[in-house]
CSV table of C-alpha atoms and ligand atoms in Angstrom, one decimal:
chain,number,residue,atom,x,y,z
A,779,UNK,CA,-30.6,-40.4,-38.6
A,780,UNK,CA,-32.3,-36.9,-39.0
A,781,UNK,CA,-35.8,-36.3,-39.0
A,782,UNK,CA,-36.8,-39.8,-37.9
A,783,UNK,CA,-37.7,-39.4,-34.1
A,784,UNK,CA,-40.1,-41.2,-31.8
A,785,UNK,CA,-42.9,-38.4,-30.9
A,786,UNK,CA,-45.9,-39.9,-28.3
A,787,UNK,CA,-44.6,-43.2,-28.7
A,788,UNK,CA,-45.0,-43.3,-32.1
A,789,UNK,CA,-41.7,-43.3,-34.9
A,790,UNK,CA,-42.4,-40.0,-36.9
A,791,UNK,CA,-40.9,-38.9,-40.4
A,792,UNK,CA,-40.7,-35.2,-39.8
A,793,UNK,CA,-43.9,-34.4,-38.8
A,794,UNK,CA,-45.6,-37.8,-40.2
A,795,UNK,CA,-46.2,-40.9,-38.4
A,796,UNK,CA,-45.0,-43.7,-40.3
A,797,UNK,CA,-48.1,-45.8,-38.8
A,798,UNK,CA,-50.7,-43.5,-40.2
A,799,UNK,CA,-48.3,-44.0,-43.8
A,800,UNK,CA,-48.6,-47.7,-43.3
A,801,UNK,CA,-52.4,-47.6,-42.8
A,802,UNK,CA,-52.7,-45.8,-46.2
A,803,UNK,CA,-50.4,-47.3,-48.3
A,804,UNK,CA,-49.8,-50.9,-46.9
A,805,UNK,CA,-46.3,-52.2,-46.1
A,806,UNK,CA,-43.6,-52.9,-47.0
A,807,UNK,CA,-42.6,-49.3,-48.3
A,808,UNK,CA,-39.7,-47.2,-48.6
A,809,UNK,CA,-40.2,-43.4,-47.0
A,810,UNK,CA,-37.8,-40.4,-47.4
A,811,UNK,CA,-37.8,-37.3,-45.8
A,812,UNK,CA,-37.2,-34.3,-48.0
A,813,UNK,CA,-35.8,-32.2,-44.8
A,814,UNK,CA,-32.9,-34.5,-44.3
A,815,UNK,CA,-32.2,-34.7,-48.1
A,816,UNK,CA,-32.2,-30.9,-48.1
A,817,UNK,CA,-30.1,-30.8,-44.9
A,818,UNK,CA,-27.8,-33.5,-46.6
A,819,UNK,CA,-27.3,-31.2,-49.6
A,820,UNK,CA,-26.8,-27.9,-47.5
A,821,UNK,CA,-24.2,-29.4,-45.2
A,822,UNK,CA,-22.1,-30.6,-48.2
A,823,UNK,CA,-22.6,-27.5,-50.2
A,824,UNK,CA,-21.6,-25.3,-47.3
A,825,UNK,CA,-18.4,-27.4,-46.9
A,826,UNK,CA,-17.4,-27.0,-50.2
A,827,UNK,CA,-17.9,-23.1,-50.1
A,828,UNK,CA,-16.5,-22.4,-46.9
A,829,UNK,CA,-13.2,-24.1,-48.3
A,830,UNK,CA,-13.5,-21.5,-51.3
A,831,UNK,CA,-13.8,-24.3,-53.7
A,832,UNK,CA,-15.2,-23.9,-57.3
A,833,UNK,CA,-17.6,-26.9,-57.6
A,834,UNK,CA,-20.7,-28.3,-58.8
A,835,UNK,CA,-22.5,-31.3,-56.7
A,836,UNK,CA,-24.1,-33.9,-58.9
A,837,UNK,CA,-26.3,-36.4,-57.3
A,838,UNK,CA,-25.4,-39.9,-58.3
A,839,UNK,CA,-28.9,-41.2,-59.6
A,840,UNK,CA,-28.1,-44.7,-59.0
A,841,UNK,CA,-28.1,-44.3,-55.1
A,842,UNK,CA,-31.6,-43.2,-55.5
A,843,UNK,CA,-33.7,-42.8,-58.7
A,844,UNK,CA,-36.9,-41.4,-57.4
A,845,UNK,CA,-38.2,-38.5,-59.5
A,846,UNK,CA,-39.4,-36.7,-56.2
A,847,UNK,CA,-36.1,-37.3,-54.9
A,848,UNK,CA,-34.1,-36.0,-57.5
A,849,UNK,CA,-36.4,-33.1,-58.2
A,850,UNK,CA,-36.1,-32.2,-54.3
A,851,UNK,CA,-32.5,-32.1,-54.5
A,852,UNK,CA,-32.5,-30.2,-58.0
A,853,UNK,CA,-34.4,-27.5,-56.5
A,854,UNK,CA,-31.6,-26.6,-54.4
A,855,UNK,CA,-29.2,-26.9,-57.0
A,856,UNK,CA,-27.8,-30.0,-57.4
A,857,UNK,CA,-27.0,-31.7,-60.6
A,858,UNK,CA,-27.2,-35.5,-61.3
A,859,UNK,CA,-24.8,-38.1,-62.3
A,860,UNK,CA,-26.2,-40.4,-64.4
A,861,UNK,CA,-24.9,-44.0,-65.6
A,862,UNK,CA,-27.5,-44.9,-68.1
A,863,UNK,CA,-29.6,-43.3,-70.8
A,864,UNK,CA,-32.9,-44.2,-68.4
A,865,UNK,CA,-31.3,-42.3,-65.4
A,866,UNK,CA,-30.4,-39.2,-67.8
A,867,UNK,CA,-34.1,-39.2,-69.0
A,868,UNK,CA,-34.9,-39.5,-65.4
A,869,UNK,CA,-32.8,-36.6,-64.1
A,870,UNK,CA,-34.1,-34.6,-67.1
A,871,UNK,CA,-37.6,-35.7,-66.1
A,872,UNK,CA,-36.9,-34.4,-62.6
A,873,UNK,CA,-36.2,-30.8,-64.1
A,874,UNK,CA,-31.8,-31.0,-64.1
A,875,UNK,CA,-30.6,-28.9,-66.4
A,876,UNK,CA,-28.8,-30.6,-69.2
A,877,UNK,CA,-25.8,-28.5,-68.1
A,878,UNK,CA,-25.7,-30.1,-64.5
A,879,UNK,CA,-25.8,-33.5,-65.9
A,880,UNK,CA,-22.6,-35.8,-66.0
A,881,UNK,CA,-22.7,-39.6,-67.6
A,882,UNK,CA,-20.5,-41.9,-66.3
A,883,UNK,CA,-20.3,-45.8,-66.6
A,884,UNK,CA,-18.0,-48.3,-68.3
A,885,UNK,CA,-20.2,-49.6,-70.8
A,886,UNK,CA,-22.2,-46.8,-72.4
A,887,UNK,CA,-23.4,-48.1,-75.8
A,888,UNK,CA,-23.6,-45.7,-78.7
A,889,UNK,CA,-27.6,-44.9,-78.3
A,890,UNK,CA,-26.6,-43.9,-75.0
A,891,UNK,CA,-23.5,-41.7,-76.3
A,892,UNK,CA,-26.0,-40.2,-79.1
A,893,UNK,CA,-28.7,-39.2,-76.5
A,894,UNK,CA,-26.5,-37.6,-74.2
A,895,UNK,CA,-25.0,-35.8,-77.0
A,896,UNK,CA,-28.4,-34.7,-78.5
A,897,UNK,CA,-29.3,-33.4,-75.0
A,898,UNK,CA,-26.4,-31.4,-74.6
A,899,UNK,CA,-25.4,-32.8,-71.1
A,900,UNK,CA,-22.4,-31.0,-69.2
A,901,UNK,CA,-19.9,-33.7,-69.4
A,902,UNK,CA,-19.6,-37.2,-70.7
A,903,UNK,CA,-16.8,-39.3,-68.5
A,904,UNK,CA,-15.0,-41.6,-70.7
A,905,UNK,CA,-13.6,-44.8,-69.4
A,906,UNK,CA,-11.7,-46.7,-72.1
A,907,UNK,CA,-10.1,-45.9,-75.6
A,908,UNK,CA,-12.6,-47.7,-77.5
A,909,UNK,CA,-15.5,-45.8,-75.8
A,910,UNK,CA,-13.3,-42.4,-76.5
A,911,UNK,CA,-12.9,-43.6,-80.5
A,912,UNK,CA,-16.5,-44.3,-80.7
A,913,UNK,CA,-17.8,-41.3,-79.1
A,914,UNK,CA,-15.3,-38.8,-81.3
A,915,UNK,CA,-16.8,-40.7,-84.4
A,916,UNK,CA,-20.3,-40.3,-83.3
A,917,UNK,CA,-19.3,-36.5,-82.5
A,918,UNK,CA,-18.1,-35.9,-85.6
A,919,UNK,CA,-20.9,-37.7,-87.4
A,920,UNK,CA,-23.6,-35.4,-85.7
A,921,UNK,CA,-21.6,-32.6,-86.2
A,922,UNK,CA,-21.0,-31.8,-82.8
A,923,UNK,CA,-18.1,-32.0,-79.9
A,924,UNK,CA,-18.5,-34.2,-76.7
A,925,UNK,CA,-17.2,-32.5,-73.7
A,926,UNK,CA,-15.1,-35.4,-72.1
A,927,UNK,CA,-13.2,-36.0,-68.6
A,928,UNK,CA,-11.0,-39.1,-68.8
A,929,UNK,CA,-11.9,-41.6,-66.0
A,930,UNK,CA,-8.7,-42.6,-64.6
A,931,UNK,CA,-7.8,-45.4,-62.6
A,932,UNK,CA,-5.4,-44.3,-59.6
A,933,UNK,CA,-4.7,-47.7,-58.5
A,934,UNK,CA,-5.6,-47.2,-54.8
A,935,UNK,CA,-7.1,-49.3,-52.1
A,936,UNK,CA,-10.4,-47.8,-51.1
A,937,UNK,CA,-10.5,-49.7,-47.7
A,938,UNK,CA,-14.3,-50.5,-48.3
A,939,UNK,CA,-16.4,-53.9,-49.2
A,940,UNK,CA,-14.6,-55.6,-52.1
A,941,UNK,CA,-18.0,-55.3,-54.1
A,942,UNK,CA,-17.7,-51.4,-54.2
A,943,UNK,CA,-14.0,-50.9,-54.5
A,944,UNK,CA,-13.3,-49.4,-58.3
A,945,UNK,CA,-10.0,-47.7,-57.9
A,946,UNK,CA,-7.5,-50.3,-58.0
A,947,UNK,CA,-5.7,-52.0,-61.4
A,948,UNK,CA,-7.3,-55.0,-61.1
A,949,UNK,CA,-11.1,-53.3,-61.4
A,950,UNK,CA,-12.8,-52.5,-64.8
A,951,UNK,CA,-13.2,-48.9,-64.2
A,952,UNK,CA,-11.0,-46.1,-65.7
A,953,UNK,CA,-8.3,-45.8,-68.0
A,954,UNK,CA,-5.0,-47.7,-66.4
A,955,UNK,CA,-2.8,-45.2,-64.7
A,956,UNK,CA,0.0,-46.0,-66.9
A,957,UNK,CA,-1.4,-45.0,-70.3
A,958,UNK,CA,-3.6,-42.3,-68.7
A,959,UNK,CA,-1.6,-39.5,-70.0
A,960,UNK,CA,-1.3,-40.7,-73.5
A,961,UNK,CA,-5.1,-41.6,-73.6
A,962,UNK,CA,-5.4,-38.0,-72.5
A,963,UNK,CA,-3.4,-36.2,-75.0
A,964,UNK,CA,-4.7,-38.2,-77.9
A,965,UNK,CA,-8.5,-37.1,-76.4
A,966,UNK,CA,-7.2,-33.6,-76.5
A,967,UNK,CA,-6.3,-34.1,-80.4
A,968,UNK,CA,-9.6,-35.7,-81.5
A,969,UNK,CA,-12.1,-33.2,-83.6
A,970,UNK,CA,-14.9,-34.4,-81.9
A,971,UNK,CA,-13.8,-34.7,-78.4
A,972,UNK,CA,-13.6,-31.3,-76.2
A,973,UNK,CA,-11.1,-32.5,-73.5
A,974,UNK,CA,-12.1,-30.8,-70.4
A,975,UNK,CA,-10.0,-33.1,-67.8
A,976,UNK,CA,-10.1,-35.8,-65.3
A,977,UNK,CA,-12.5,-37.6,-63.4
A,978,UNK,CA,-11.7,-40.5,-60.8
A,979,UNK,CA,-14.4,-42.4,-58.4
A,980,UNK,CA,-12.3,-45.1,-56.1
A,981,UNK,CA,-15.6,-46.7,-54.4
A,982,UNK,CA,-18.4,-46.5,-52.2
A,983,UNK,CA,-19.0,-46.4,-48.5
A,984,UNK,CA,-15.7,-45.0,-47.7
A,985,UNK,CA,-14.8,-44.3,-44.0
A,986,UNK,CA,-11.7,-43.1,-44.0
A,987,UNK,CA,-10.0,-39.9,-46.2
A,988,UNK,CA,-6.7,-41.3,-46.7
A,989,UNK,CA,-7.9,-43.3,-50.1
A,990,UNK,CA,-9.3,-40.1,-51.2
A,991,UNK,CA,-6.3,-38.1,-50.4
A,992,UNK,CA,-3.5,-40.7,-51.9
A,993,UNK,CA,-6.1,-40.7,-55.0
A,994,UNK,CA,-6.3,-36.9,-55.6
A,995,UNK,CA,-2.7,-36.5,-54.9
A,996,UNK,CA,-2.1,-38.9,-58.1
A,997,UNK,CA,-4.8,-36.7,-59.8
A,998,UNK,CA,-2.9,-33.6,-59.1
A,999,UNK,CA,0.3,-35.1,-60.5
A,1000,UNK,CA,-1.6,-36.1,-63.6
A,1001,UNK,CA,-3.0,-32.5,-64.0
A,1002,UNK,CA,0.3,-31.2,-63.7
A,1003,UNK,CA,2.3,-33.6,-66.2
A,1004,UNK,CA,-0.4,-33.0,-68.5
A,1005,UNK,CA,-0.3,-29.3,-68.6
A,1006,UNK,CA,3.5,-29.9,-69.0
A,1007,UNK,CA,2.8,-31.9,-71.8
A,1008,UNK,CA,0.8,-29.0,-73.6
A,1009,UNK,CA,-2.6,-30.4,-72.7
A,1010,UNK,CA,-5.2,-28.0,-70.7
A,1011,UNK,CA,-7.0,-29.6,-67.8
A,1012,UNK,CA,-9.8,-27.4,-66.6
A,1013,UNK,CA,-12.2,-29.8,-64.7
A,1014,UNK,CA,-11.5,-32.6,-62.1
A,1015,UNK,CA,-14.6,-35.0,-61.3
A,1016,UNK,CA,-13.6,-36.3,-58.2
A,1017,UNK,CA,-16.8,-38.9,-57.8
A,1018,UNK,CA,-18.5,-39.6,-55.0
A,1019,UNK,CA,-18.1,-42.7,-52.4
A,1020,UNK,CA,-18.0,-40.7,-48.7
A,1021,UNK,CA,-19.7,-43.0,-46.3
A,1022,UNK,CA,-22.5,-42.8,-44.1
A,1023,UNK,CA,-23.2,-44.3,-40.4
A,1024,UNK,CA,-25.1,-47.1,-40.4
A,1025,UNK,CA,-25.0,-48.2,-37.0
A,1026,UNK,CA,-24.5,-45.8,-33.6
A,1027,UNK,CA,-21.1,-45.0,-33.3
A,1028,UNK,CA,-19.9,-45.3,-36.4
A,1029,UNK,CA,-18.4,-41.9,-37.7
A,1030,UNK,CA,-17.3,-41.7,-41.4
A,1031,UNK,CA,-15.5,-38.4,-42.2
A,1032,UNK,CA,-17.3,-35.4,-42.3
A,1033,UNK,CA,-18.1,-33.3,-45.4
A,1034,UNK,CA,-15.9,-30.6,-43.6
A,1035,UNK,CA,-13.2,-32.4,-43.4
A,1036,UNK,CA,-13.5,-34.3,-46.9
A,1037,UNK,CA,-14.1,-30.8,-48.4
A,1038,UNK,CA,-10.8,-29.4,-46.4
A,1039,UNK,CA,-8.8,-32.5,-47.7
A,1040,UNK,CA,-9.7,-31.9,-51.1
A,1041,UNK,CA,-8.6,-27.9,-51.0
A,1042,UNK,CA,-5.4,-29.4,-49.7
A,1043,UNK,CA,-4.9,-32.1,-52.2
A,1044,UNK,CA,-6.4,-30.3,-55.1
A,1045,UNK,CA,-6.4,-26.6,-54.4
A,1046,UNK,CA,-4.6,-23.7,-56.1
A,1047,UNK,CA,-4.8,-25.8,-59.3
A,1048,UNK,CA,-7.7,-23.4,-61.0
A,1049,UNK,CA,-9.5,-26.6,-62.1
A,1050,UNK,CA,-13.5,-26.1,-61.8
A,1051,UNK,CA,-14.4,-29.3,-59.6
A,1052,UNK,CA,-17.1,-32.0,-59.4
A,1053,UNK,CA,-18.6,-34.0,-56.9
A,1054,UNK,CA,-20.8,-37.0,-57.2
A,1055,UNK,CA,-22.4,-38.1,-54.0
A,1056,UNK,CA,-24.8,-40.5,-53.8
A,1057,UNK,CA,-25.5,-42.4,-50.5
A,1058,UNK,CA,-24.1,-39.5,-48.6
A,1059,UNK,CA,-27.0,-37.1,-49.8
A,1060,UNK,CA,-30.1,-40.1,-49.3
A,1061,UNK,CA,-28.6,-42.9,-47.3
A,1062,UNK,CA,-29.4,-41.7,-44.0
A,1063,UNK,CA,-33.0,-39.5,-45.6
A,1064,UNK,CA,-34.4,-43.3,-46.0
A,1065,UNK,CA,-36.2,-45.8,-44.2
A,1066,UNK,CA,-38.0,-49.4,-45.4
A,1067,UNK,CA,-41.1,-50.1,-43.3
A,1068,UNK,CA,-41.8,-53.6,-42.9
A,1069,UNK,CA,-44.8,-55.3,-40.9
A,1070,UNK,CA,-43.8,-58.6,-38.6
A,1071,UNK,CA,-45.8,-61.5,-40.2
A,1072,UNK,CA,-45.0,-64.3,-37.9
A,1073,UNK,CA,-42.6,-64.5,-34.7
A,1074,UNK,CA,-40.9,-68.0,-34.8
A,1075,UNK,CA,-39.2,-69.8,-32.2
A,1076,UNK,CA,-37.1,-73.0,-33.2
A,1077,UNK,CA,-35.6,-74.1,-29.7
A,1078,UNK,CA,-32.4,-72.6,-30.7
A,1079,UNK,CA,-33.3,-69.2,-32.4
A,1080,UNK,CA,-36.1,-66.8,-32.5
A,1081,UNK,CA,-37.1,-65.9,-36.3
A,1082,UNK,CA,-38.8,-62.4,-36.6
A,1083,UNK,CA,-40.4,-63.1,-40.2
A,1084,UNK,CA,-41.2,-59.5,-41.6
A,1085,UNK,CA,-42.8,-58.8,-45.2
A,1086,UNK,CA,-40.0,-57.3,-46.9
A,1087,UNK,CA,-37.3,-59.4,-48.2
A,1088,UNK,CA,-34.2,-59.2,-50.1
A,1089,UNK,CA,-35.7,-58.4,-53.2
A,1090,UNK,CA,-36.8,-55.1,-51.7
A,1091,UNK,CA,-33.5,-54.4,-50.0
A,1092,UNK,CA,-30.6,-56.4,-50.9
A,1093,UNK,CA,-27.9,-54.5,-49.1
A,1094,UNK,CA,-27.8,-57.2,-46.3
A,1095,UNK,CA,-27.0,-60.2,-48.3
A,1096,UNK,CA,-24.9,-58.6,-50.8
A,1097,UNK,CA,-22.7,-56.5,-49.1
A,1098,UNK,CA,-23.2,-58.2,-45.8
A,1099,UNK,CA,-24.6,-54.5,-44.9
A,1100,UNK,CA,-26.2,-53.5,-41.3
A,1101,UNK,CA,-29.5,-52.0,-41.1
A,1102,UNK,CA,-30.7,-50.8,-37.8
A,1103,UNK,CA,-34.4,-52.1,-36.9
A,1104,UNK,CA,-36.4,-49.8,-35.2
A,1105,UNK,CA,-39.8,-50.6,-33.8
A,1106,UNK,CA,-42.3,-48.3,-35.5
A,1107,UNK,CA,-44.3,-48.2,-31.8
A,1108,UNK,CA,-41.4,-47.0,-29.0
A,1109,UNK,CA,-40.3,-49.7,-26.8
A,1110,UNK,CA,-41.1,-49.5,-23.1
A,1111,UNK,CA,-37.9,-48.2,-21.4
A,1112,UNK,CA,-37.7,-51.5,-19.2
A,1113,UNK,CA,-38.6,-53.7,-22.3
A,1114,UNK,CA,-36.5,-56.8,-22.3
A,1115,UNK,CA,-33.8,-56.9,-25.4
A,1116,UNK,CA,-33.1,-60.3,-26.9
A,1117,UNK,CA,-31.4,-61.7,-29.8
A,1118,UNK,CA,-33.6,-62.1,-32.9
A,1119,UNK,CA,-32.8,-63.1,-36.5
A,1120,UNK,CA,-35.1,-60.7,-38.7
A,1121,UNK,CA,-35.4,-62.3,-42.0
A,1122,UNK,CA,-38.1,-62.2,-44.9
A,1123,UNK,CA,-40.1,-64.4,-46.5
A,1124,UNK,CA,-38.3,-65.5,-49.7
A,1125,UNK,CA,-36.9,-69.2,-50.0
A,1126,UNK,CA,-33.1,-68.4,-49.6
A,1127,UNK,CA,-30.8,-68.1,-46.3
A,1128,UNK,CA,-29.4,-65.2,-47.8
A,1129,UNK,CA,-32.9,-63.3,-47.4
A,1130,UNK,CA,-31.6,-62.4,-43.7
A,1131,UNK,CA,-31.7,-58.9,-42.3
A,1132,UNK,CA,-29.7,-59.3,-39.4
A,1133,UNK,CA,-28.7,-62.0,-37.3
A,1134,UNK,CA,-29.0,-61.9,-33.6
A,1135,UNK,CA,-30.0,-58.5,-33.2
A,1136,UNK,CA,-30.7,-57.4,-30.0
A,1137,UNK,CA,-34.6,-56.0,-30.2
A,1138,UNK,CA,-37.3,-55.6,-27.8
A,1139,UNK,CA,-40.3,-58.1,-28.0
A,1140,UNK,CA,-42.1,-57.9,-31.4
A,1141,UNK,CA,-45.3,-59.5,-32.2
A,1142,UNK,CA,-47.1,-60.4,-35.6
A,1143,UNK,CA,-48.5,-56.8,-37.0
A,1144,UNK,CA,-46.0,-54.8,-35.4
A,1145,UNK,CA,-44.3,-52.3,-37.6
A,1146,UNK,CA,-40.6,-51.9,-37.9
A,1147,UNK,CA,-38.4,-49.6,-39.8
A,1148,UNK,CA,-34.9,-50.3,-41.3
A,1149,UNK,CA,-32.7,-47.8,-41.0
A,1150,UNK,CA,-30.6,-45.8,-43.4
A,1151,UNK,CA,-32.3,-47.2,-46.4
A,1152,UNK,CA,-32.4,-44.2,-48.6
A,1153,UNK,CA,-29.5,-45.0,-50.8
A,1154,UNK,CA,-29.0,-48.6,-53.2
A,1155,UNK,CA,-32.4,-50.0,-51.5
A,1156,UNK,CA,-35.3,-49.2,-54.1
A,1157,UNK,CA,-33.2,-48.7,-56.9
A,1158,UNK,CA,-31.9,-52.2,-56.3
A,1159,UNK,CA,-35.2,-54.1,-55.8
A,1160,UNK,CA,-37.0,-57.0,-57.8
A,1161,UNK,CA,-39.8,-58.9,-58.1
A,1162,UNK,CA,-38.2,-61.9,-57.2
A,1163,UNK,CA,-40.6,-64.7,-55.8
A,1164,UNK,CA,-43.2,-62.8,-58.0
A,1165,UNK,CA,-43.3,-59.8,-55.0
A,1166,UNK,CA,-44.6,-56.4,-56.4
A,1167,UNK,CA,-41.8,-53.7,-56.5
A,1168,UNK,CA,-42.4,-51.8,-53.0
A,1169,UNK,CA,-43.9,-48.0,-53.4
A,1170,UNK,CA,-41.9,-45.2,-52.2
A,1171,UNK,CA,-43.3,-42.1,-50.2
A,1172,UNK,CA,-41.6,-38.7,-49.7
A,1173,UNK,CA,-42.8,-36.6,-46.5
A,1174,UNK,CA,-42.2,-33.1,-46.4
A,1175,UNK,CA,-43.4,-31.7,-43.0
A,1176,UNK,CA,-46.7,-33.1,-42.2
A,1177,UNK,CA,-47.3,-33.8,-46.0
A,1178,UNK,CA,-46.7,-37.0,-47.7
A,1179,UNK,CA,-46.9,-38.4,-51.2
A,1180,UNK,CA,-46.8,-41.8,-52.7
A,1181,UNK,CA,-44.4,-41.0,-55.4
A,1182,UNK,CA,-44.1,-44.3,-56.8
A,1183,UNK,CA,-46.9,-46.3,-56.5
A,1184,UNK,CA,-46.9,-50.2,-55.7
A,1185,UNK,CA,-47.7,-52.3,-59.2
A,1186,UNK,CA,-50.7,-54.6,-58.9
A,1187,UNK,CA,-50.6,-58.1,-60.0
A,1188,UNK,CA,-52.3,-57.0,-63.4
A,1189,UNK,CA,-49.4,-54.6,-63.9
A,1190,UNK,CA,-47.0,-57.1,-63.5
A,1191,UNK,CA,-48.7,-60.0,-65.5
A,1192,UNK,CA,-49.2,-57.3,-68.3
A,1193,UNK,CA,-45.4,-57.6,-69.1
A,1194,UNK,CA,-45.8,-61.3,-70.1
A,1195,UNK,CA,-46.5,-62.7,-73.4
A,1196,UNK,CA,-47.1,-66.7,-74.4
A,1197,UNK,CA,-45.7,-67.5,-77.8
A,1198,UNK,CA,-48.3,-68.9,-80.1
A,1199,UNK,CA,-47.2,-72.5,-79.9
A,1200,UNK,CA,-48.6,-72.8,-76.3
B,1530,PLP,C1,-21.5,-45.3,-57.8
B,1530,PLP,C2,-21.1,-44.0,-58.2
B,1530,PLP,C3,-21.2,-42.5,-57.3
B,1530,PLP,C4,-21.3,-42.4,-56.2
B,1530,PLP,O1,-21.3,-43.2,-55.3
B,1530,PLP,P1,-21.3,-42.9,-53.7
B,1530,PLP,O2,-20.8,-43.9,-52.7
B,1530,PLP,O3,-23.2,-43.3,-53.5
B,1530,PLP,O4,-21.3,-41.8,-53.5
B,1530,PLP,C5,-20.5,-41.6,-57.8
B,1530,PLP,N1,-19.8,-41.5,-59.2
B,1530,PLP,C6,-19.5,-42.9,-60.2
B,1530,PLP,C7,-18.8,-42.8,-61.1
B,1530,PLP,C8,-20.3,-43.9,-59.4
B,1530,PLP,O5,-20.1,-45.0,-60.1
């Protein structure tokens, strides 16, 4: 992980000690490193430039919707890929220019589409014929032409977790491969639609290049077929999906290898490209910091019970995901390593961060950081079990800022109303 390291026995994020943030903010909290965000963006942008690709990078906001994170990336020239009006408003508020925003998603409502049109965003990725028809009708009524890419479903196996695979025929995403050409041709004829090209996104946390290459080769074929049919294709949106390492030794394809594969599969078509990386930009830029409440011995097992839970970081229970547990106080080199289950306080067995994790001794009051928690962490949190949403802290050098505060119990109760019959 970048910019998360021990210094004098204490875990630092850049030049700020996590224990010091914990003392100010309380636990649990998410913490992000600006330097890692910047580095990941720069490495990806450089890989694209080095391969001579003409491309826009639009951060998939659904991976991390912190205003401060979006703005950190936007200041480097990054755009935004949004999937709802809420995310679109966030991206605009973060300072992403409308012409760098793309709107994805299988079920955009009429209200969301009209807001996107009024905002003048760069592109709307359409995923079905009914969506295309209603967007056309809306645009005509508003006296506009909607800039559209048609998201196609290339029917490939992404070789990733079933819940985050999106590019096979059985999935709800995109236009079925067999009807893609006809839908694009139709889109090109509609008066309210400015047909630009194709979009594809086959899944998340991909750890091989082959599924991408397979999908992109099909996109190339379709591009050529469309041109032959007289339908101009000027834009290709290649989605996100590149995996990140969650455990030591994991080595997903590098941005350089990914960009080279893109050049090989889609280079020379003269299309403007777009990428929508999410996890890759933010995953390893964040940790979730928690405090040990109790260590419970049951005779057969040791449970380390922490004050973060599945409502704060759902990936282990939702995707069986692994997150490293890093003691915030550096363990002694000769510390005895023993298997423990790290669990949260929620009344569900699924509220388990890891089973038989090999860790040095931990005691009540100790702080631990869950690694690689910057993507699909805070954004997927809830207040299940009456637990306040976890605050987010952004670090830059030795500075830190609480970029989203922890709601207090009054904030939480303020949304509730009793009906007049009670
Ligand atoms: C989720 C999503 C992304 C981002 O995926 P990552 O795996 O986080 O890079 C990009 N584009 C679309 C359409 C998505 O649904």
